[in-house]
Amino acid sequence: MKKTTGFDRSKTRNWRPATQAVRGGTWRSEHGETSEALFLTSGYTYDSAEEVAARFAGEAQGMTYSRLQNPTVAMLEERIALMEGAEACRTQATGMAAMTTALLCQLSAGDHVVAAKAAFGSCRWLVDTLLPRFAIETSVVDGRDIDAWKAAIKPNTKLFFFETPANPTMDIVDLQAVCDLAKAHGITTVVDNAFATAALQRPLEFGADVVAYSATKLMEGQGRVLAGAVCGTEKFVNEVLLPFQRNTGPNLSPFNAWIVLKGLETLDLRARRQSENALAVGKAVEGRVRRILHPGLASHPQHNLAMRQMDACGPIFSFFLDGRAQAMAFLNALELVDISNNIGDARSLCCHPASTTHYGVSAEVRADMGIEEGMLRINIGLEDPRDLIADLDQALTRVGL
């Protein structure tokens, strides 16, 4: 591969996804390094005053300041865009920085947002608390119900916001139906795709306008750094998102970008193996718990829809025990699986959403979302599924199940 081939869309767009995840966006310096270079610099120097003026004016190519461009970050952005099938991508310091940027860069006072009620706790805080502070009207609906989306539309509706599968209820939103509805009314769709990533689901193929990520999760995959990303058209990214990001500064560090680049090299392998493991573990657990929400199982009420728009079930599912006390006792009984509120990790992790990821959401909102005190969310990693099943089995036995 030549030094700049990774940025040549005429070639890279014809590569298959696994190749894009390893090679896409790679730009080699004059040294010809095999691994992407890490550029730890905040600024850049120029050979002349005229050169820097031309760069700032957009009349010449080149870096100006790492809040706007950095070679390592640019490689990651090109790779994510390529994998997503997007024209452009900008990365952010965290997943929530990505969600906030994706929303605020295009909303103004007087606009109306419709959001799916099942969402990560901080995403609900954006919808319920932050946006209304800026006179942006919001409505939450059952994302599974297309009629609810239709009924919520107003003359000032600017944006639909949802994630699928949803955290932690595993609600599946019909991407095609909701995106078609939005387009018919001139509404922008912003999809949080963190639970699946482009390895398992590509919302742009179903008509989504913007895809946002916590790259901290499955993209990075080993629990090392925080990162976020927003993908869309070049017009959206350069004319709408970039001015907001340039002037507010939620930028990703070069080191974190380099770590995520390394994570993406194995994303396809990890996502598929973790999905296989999750399905095996889910089948073993299903008969032992009160209820399980696993999109890969036929018992999930939207199993067929999930399998139509996802290439595999993903590594995450939720299940229900009898109340908080039993859920906490189960967590304390685990010997192999870690108690942790992260997801997408190569290690298996389990948490109690009501007291962690959704602690900041009121009890009433949690109840409306379907988050019960006995709910547990688990991320299945790359361990041998037989060992994971044995650990869950002994923990369930110790709590009387």
Short mmCIF file of N, CA and C in Angstrom, two decimals, residues 260-363:
data_model
loop_
_atom_site.label_atom_id
_atom_site.label_comp_id
_atom_site.label_asym_id
_atom_site.label_seq_id
_atom_site.Cartn_x
_atom_site.Cartn_y
_atom_site.Cartn_z
N VAL A 260 -7.75 4.20 19.52
CA VAL A 260 -8.97 3.75 18.83
C VAL A 260 -8.64 3.19 17.45
N LEU A 261 -7.68 3.81 16.75
CA LEU A 261 -7.23 3.25 15.47
C LEU A 261 -6.79 1.80 15.63
N LYS A 262 -6.04 1.53 16.68
CA LYS A 262 -5.59 0.15 16.93
C LYS A 262 -6.78 -0.75 17.25
N GLY A 263 -7.76 -0.22 17.99
CA GLY A 263 -8.94 -1.01 18.31
C GLY A 263 -9.74 -1.38 17.08
N LEU A 264 -9.84 -0.45 16.13
CA LEU A 264 -10.64 -0.70 14.93
C LEU A 264 -10.07 -1.84 14.08
N GLU A 265 -8.77 -2.07 14.20
CA GLU A 265 -8.17 -3.15 13.41
C GLU A 265 -8.77 -4.51 13.73
N THR A 266 -9.25 -4.68 14.95
CA THR A 266 -9.82 -5.96 15.35
C THR A 266 -11.32 -5.88 15.60
N LEU A 267 -11.95 -4.77 15.25
CA LEU A 267 -13.37 -4.59 15.54
C LEU A 267 -14.23 -5.67 14.91
N ASP A 268 -14.02 -5.96 13.65
CA ASP A 268 -14.86 -6.94 12.97
C ASP A 268 -14.76 -8.30 13.66
N LEU A 269 -13.56 -8.71 14.00
CA LEU A 269 -13.37 -10.00 14.68
C LEU A 269 -14.02 -10.00 16.05
N ARG A 270 -13.77 -8.93 16.82
CA ARG A 270 -14.31 -8.86 18.18
C ARG A 270 -15.83 -8.81 18.19
N ALA A 271 -16.39 -7.95 17.35
CA ALA A 271 -17.85 -7.77 17.36
C ALA A 271 -18.56 -9.07 17.03
N ARG A 272 -18.03 -9.80 16.08
CA ARG A 272 -18.69 -11.04 15.68
C ARG A 272 -18.48 -12.15 16.71
N ARG A 273 -17.28 -12.28 17.25
CA ARG A 273 -17.05 -13.31 18.26
C ARG A 273 -17.82 -12.99 19.55
N GLN A 274 -17.84 -11.73 19.94
CA GLN A 274 -18.58 -11.37 21.14
C GLN A 274 -20.08 -11.57 20.94
N SER A 275 -20.57 -11.35 19.73
CA SER A 275 -21.97 -11.63 19.43
C SER A 275 -22.26 -13.13 19.56
N GLU A 276 -21.36 -13.95 19.03
CA GLU A 276 -21.54 -15.40 19.15
C GLU A 276 -21.53 -15.83 20.61
N ASN A 277 -20.60 -15.26 21.37
CA ASN A 277 -20.52 -15.60 22.78
C ASN A 277 -21.78 -15.16 23.53
N ALA A 278 -22.25 -13.95 23.20
CA ALA A 278 -23.44 -13.42 23.87
C ALA A 278 -24.66 -14.29 23.60
N LEU A 279 -24.77 -14.78 22.38
CA LEU A 279 -25.90 -15.64 22.04
C LEU A 279 -25.84 -16.94 22.82
N ALA A 280 -24.65 -17.51 22.92
CA ALA A 280 -24.49 -18.76 23.68
C ALA A 280 -24.81 -18.55 25.16
N VAL A 281 -24.31 -17.46 25.72
CA VAL A 281 -24.57 -17.18 27.14
C VAL A 281 -26.04 -16.86 27.36
N GLY A 282 -26.63 -16.09 26.45
CA GLY A 282 -28.04 -15.75 26.58
C GLY A 282 -28.93 -16.97 26.58
N LYS A 283 -28.63 -17.92 25.70
CA LYS A 283 -29.42 -19.15 25.66
C LYS A 283 -29.31 -19.93 26.96
N ALA A 284 -28.12 -19.91 27.56
CA ALA A 284 -27.92 -20.63 28.81
C ALA A 284 -28.63 -19.97 29.98
N VAL A 285 -28.70 -18.66 29.94
CA VAL A 285 -29.30 -17.90 31.05
C VAL A 285 -30.82 -17.83 30.94
N GLU A 286 -31.35 -17.91 29.73
CA GLU A 286 -32.76 -17.62 29.49
C GLU A 286 -33.71 -18.40 30.40
N GLY A 287 -33.44 -19.67 30.61
CA GLY A 287 -34.35 -20.47 31.42
C GLY A 287 -34.18 -20.30 32.92
N ARG A 288 -33.17 -19.52 33.32
CA ARG A 288 -32.87 -19.38 34.75
C ARG A 288 -33.37 -18.07 35.34
N VAL A 289 -33.70 -17.09 34.51
CA VAL A 289 -34.05 -15.76 35.01
C VAL A 289 -35.52 -15.45 34.69
N ARG A 290 -36.04 -14.44 35.38
CA ARG A 290 -37.44 -14.07 35.21
C ARG A 290 -37.74 -13.62 33.79
N ARG A 291 -36.83 -12.83 33.22
CA ARG A 291 -37.02 -12.32 31.86
C ARG A 291 -35.67 -11.93 31.29
N ILE A 292 -35.51 -12.05 29.99
CA ILE A 292 -34.26 -11.66 29.33
C ILE A 292 -34.59 -10.83 28.11
N LEU A 293 -33.80 -9.80 27.85
CA LEU A 293 -33.95 -8.94 26.68
C LEU A 293 -32.67 -9.07 25.85
N HIS A 294 -32.72 -9.93 24.88
CA HIS A 294 -31.55 -10.26 24.06
C HIS A 294 -32.00 -10.28 22.61
N PRO A 295 -31.56 -9.33 21.77
CA PRO A 295 -32.07 -9.25 20.40
C PRO A 295 -31.77 -10.47 19.56
N GLY A 296 -30.80 -11.27 19.96
CA GLY A 296 -30.46 -12.47 19.20
C GLY A 296 -31.34 -13.66 19.51
N LEU A 297 -32.13 -13.58 20.57
CA LEU A 297 -33.00 -14.68 20.95
C LEU A 297 -34.40 -14.50 20.36
N ALA A 298 -35.01 -15.60 19.98
CA ALA A 298 -36.35 -15.54 19.40
C ALA A 298 -37.37 -14.98 20.39
N SER A 299 -37.07 -15.02 21.69
CA SER A 299 -37.98 -14.51 22.70
C SER A 299 -38.03 -12.98 22.73
N HIS A 300 -37.06 -12.31 22.12
CA HIS A 300 -37.10 -10.85 22.09
C HIS A 300 -38.26 -10.42 21.19
N PRO A 301 -39.10 -9.50 21.67
CA PRO A 301 -40.28 -9.13 20.89
C PRO A 301 -39.98 -8.51 19.53
N GLN A 302 -38.76 -8.04 19.33
CA GLN A 302 -38.39 -7.46 18.04
C GLN A 302 -37.22 -8.20 17.41
N HIS A 303 -37.13 -9.48 17.71
CA HIS A 303 -36.01 -10.29 17.21
C HIS A 303 -35.89 -10.23 15.69
N ASN A 304 -37.00 -10.39 14.99
CA ASN A 304 -36.94 -10.41 13.52
C ASN A 304 -36.47 -9.08 12.95
N LEU A 305 -36.97 -7.97 13.52
CA LEU A 305 -36.52 -6.65 13.07
C LEU A 305 -35.04 -6.47 13.34
N ALA A 306 -34.59 -6.86 14.54
CA ALA A 306 -33.17 -6.72 14.88
C ALA A 306 -32.29 -7.46 13.90
N MET A 307 -32.68 -8.67 13.55
CA MET A 307 -31.86 -9.47 12.65
C MET A 307 -31.95 -9.00 11.20
N ARG A 308 -33.00 -8.24 10.86
CA ARG A 308 -33.07 -7.65 9.52
C ARG A 308 -32.11 -6.48 9.36
N GLN A 309 -31.92 -5.70 10.43
CA GLN A 309 -31.09 -4.50 10.28
C GLN A 309 -29.72 -4.61 10.97
N MET A 310 -29.47 -5.72 11.64
CA MET A 310 -28.16 -5.97 12.25
C MET A 310 -27.56 -7.23 11.64
N ASP A 311 -26.24 -7.24 11.48
CA ASP A 311 -25.56 -8.41 10.95
C ASP A 311 -25.35 -9.48 12.01
N ALA A 312 -25.39 -9.10 13.27
CA ALA A 312 -25.28 -10.03 14.41
C ALA A 312 -25.90 -9.34 15.61
N CYS A 313 -26.09 -10.09 16.69
CA CYS A 313 -26.89 -9.58 17.81
C CYS A 313 -26.16 -8.59 18.71
N GLY A 314 -24.83 -8.52 18.62
CA GLY A 314 -24.08 -7.65 19.50
C GLY A 314 -23.73 -8.34 20.81
N PRO A 315 -22.86 -7.72 21.63
CA PRO A 315 -22.36 -8.39 22.83
C PRO A 315 -23.17 -8.12 24.10
N ILE A 316 -24.24 -7.34 24.00
CA ILE A 316 -24.91 -6.83 25.21
C ILE A 316 -26.34 -7.33 25.29
N PHE A 317 -26.77 -7.70 26.49
CA PHE A 317 -28.18 -7.99 26.74
C PHE A 317 -28.49 -7.70 28.19
N SER A 318 -29.77 -7.67 28.51
CA SER A 318 -30.22 -7.41 29.88
C SER A 318 -31.11 -8.55 30.35
N PHE A 319 -31.13 -8.76 31.66
CA PHE A 319 -32.02 -9.76 32.23
C PHE A 319 -32.49 -9.28 33.60
N PHE A 320 -33.55 -9.93 34.10
CA PHE A 320 -34.23 -9.45 35.28
C PHE A 320 -34.24 -10.49 36.39
N LEU A 321 -33.85 -10.06 37.58
CA LEU A 321 -34.01 -10.85 38.78
C LEU A 321 -35.12 -10.23 39.63
N ASP A 322 -35.33 -10.76 40.83
CA ASP A 322 -36.44 -10.29 41.66
C ASP A 322 -36.00 -9.18 42.61
N GLY A 323 -35.90 -7.96 42.05
CA GLY A 323 -35.62 -6.80 42.88
C GLY A 323 -34.15 -6.49 43.05
N ARG A 324 -33.88 -5.30 43.64
CA ARG A 324 -32.52 -4.82 43.79
C ARG A 324 -31.67 -5.72 44.67
N ALA A 325 -32.22 -6.22 45.76
CA ALA A 325 -31.42 -7.02 46.68
C ALA A 325 -30.88 -8.26 45.99
N GLN A 326 -31.72 -8.95 45.23
CA GLN A 326 -31.25 -10.15 44.54
C GLN A 326 -30.26 -9.79 43.43
N ALA A 327 -30.52 -8.67 42.74
CA ALA A 327 -29.59 -8.24 41.69
C ALA A 327 -28.22 -7.92 42.27
N MET A 328 -28.19 -7.21 43.39
CA MET A 328 -26.91 -6.88 44.03
C MET A 328 -26.21 -8.14 44.53
N ALA A 329 -26.97 -9.07 45.09
CA ALA A 329 -26.37 -10.32 45.57
C ALA A 329 -25.77 -11.11 44.41
N PHE A 330 -26.45 -11.09 43.28
CA PHE A 330 -25.92 -11.76 42.09
C PHE A 330 -24.60 -11.15 41.67
N LEU A 331 -24.53 -9.82 41.58
CA LEU A 331 -23.29 -9.15 41.21
C LEU A 331 -22.17 -9.51 42.17
N ASN A 332 -22.48 -9.51 43.45
CA ASN A 332 -21.46 -9.82 44.45
C ASN A 332 -20.99 -11.27 44.39
N ALA A 333 -21.82 -12.14 43.81
CA ALA A 333 -21.46 -13.55 43.71
C ALA A 333 -20.61 -13.87 42.49
N LEU A 334 -20.50 -12.94 41.54
CA LEU A 334 -19.71 -13.19 40.35
C LEU A 334 -18.23 -13.36 40.69
N GLU A 335 -17.59 -14.31 40.04
CA GLU A 335 -16.17 -14.57 40.29
C GLU A 335 -15.29 -14.25 39.10
N LEU A 336 -15.82 -14.41 37.89
CA LEU A 336 -15.06 -14.15 36.68
C LEU A 336 -15.49 -12.83 36.03
N VAL A 337 -16.78 -12.64 35.87
CA VAL A 337 -17.32 -11.42 35.26
C VAL A 337 -17.12 -10.25 36.21
N ASP A 338 -16.63 -9.14 35.69
CA ASP A 338 -16.41 -7.94 36.51
C ASP A 338 -17.68 -7.15 36.69
N ILE A 339 -17.80 -6.49 37.85
CA ILE A 339 -18.84 -5.50 38.06
C ILE A 339 -18.32 -4.19 37.50
N SER A 340 -18.92 -3.72 36.42
CA SER A 340 -18.47 -2.49 35.78
C SER A 340 -19.59 -1.95 34.91
N ASN A 341 -19.66 -0.62 34.80
CA ASN A 341 -20.71 0.02 34.03
C ASN A 341 -20.30 0.32 32.58
N ASN A 342 -19.15 -0.19 32.14
CA ASN A 342 -18.74 0.02 30.76
C ASN A 342 -19.34 -1.08 29.89
N ILE A 343 -19.28 -0.90 28.57
CA ILE A 343 -19.71 -1.92 27.62
C ILE A 343 -18.72 -1.96 26.46
N GLY A 344 -18.83 -2.99 25.64
CA GLY A 344 -18.00 -3.10 24.45
C GLY A 344 -16.61 -3.63 24.73
N ASP A 345 -16.29 -3.89 25.97
CA ASP A 345 -14.96 -4.34 26.36
C ASP A 345 -14.75 -5.80 25.97
N ALA A 346 -13.49 -6.17 25.75
CA ALA A 346 -13.16 -7.57 25.49
C ALA A 346 -13.37 -8.43 26.72
N ARG A 347 -13.50 -7.80 27.89
CA ARG A 347 -13.80 -8.50 29.13
C ARG A 347 -15.30 -8.46 29.38
N SER A 348 -15.83 -9.50 29.98
CA SER A 348 -17.25 -9.50 30.31
C SER A 348 -17.49 -8.64 31.55
N LEU A 349 -18.51 -7.80 31.47
CA LEU A 349 -18.82 -6.82 32.50
C LEU A 349 -20.31 -6.84 32.77
N CYS A 350 -20.69 -6.62 34.02
CA CYS A 350 -22.10 -6.63 34.37
C CYS A 350 -22.38 -5.49 35.34
N CYS A 351 -23.55 -4.85 35.20
CA CYS A 351 -23.89 -3.74 36.08
C CYS A 351 -25.38 -3.70 36.36
N HIS A 352 -25.73 -2.89 37.34
CA HIS A 352 -27.11 -2.66 37.76
C HIS A 352 -27.49 -1.26 37.28
N PRO A 353 -28.18 -1.14 36.14
CA PRO A 353 -28.43 0.18 35.55
C PRO A 353 -29.11 1.17 36.47
N ALA A 354 -30.07 0.73 37.27
CA ALA A 354 -30.82 1.67 38.12
C ALA A 354 -29.92 2.40 39.10
N SER A 355 -28.80 1.80 39.49
CA SER A 355 -27.91 2.44 40.45
C SER A 355 -26.62 2.94 39.83
N THR A 356 -26.47 2.79 38.51
CA THR A 356 -25.22 3.23 37.86
C THR A 356 -25.51 4.09 36.64
N THR A 357 -25.66 3.49 35.49
CA THR A 357 -25.79 4.24 34.23
C THR A 357 -27.03 5.12 34.18
N HIS A 358 -28.08 4.75 34.92
CA HIS A 358 -29.33 5.51 34.91
C HIS A 358 -29.69 6.03 36.30
N TYR A 359 -28.67 6.13 37.16
CA TYR A 359 -28.89 6.64 38.51
C TYR A 359 -29.40 8.08 38.47
N GLY A 360 -28.90 8.87 37.52
CA GLY A 360 -29.28 10.28 37.43
C GLY A 360 -30.65 10.51 36.83
N VAL A 361 -31.30 9.45 36.38
CA VAL A 361 -32.65 9.56 35.83
C VAL A 361 -33.64 9.27 36.95
N SER A 362 -34.71 10.03 37.02
CA SER A 362 -35.67 9.86 38.11
C SER A 362 -36.29 8.47 38.07
N ALA A 363 -36.78 8.03 39.23
CA ALA A 363 -37.41 6.72 39.34
C ALA A 363 -38.60 6.61 38.40
#
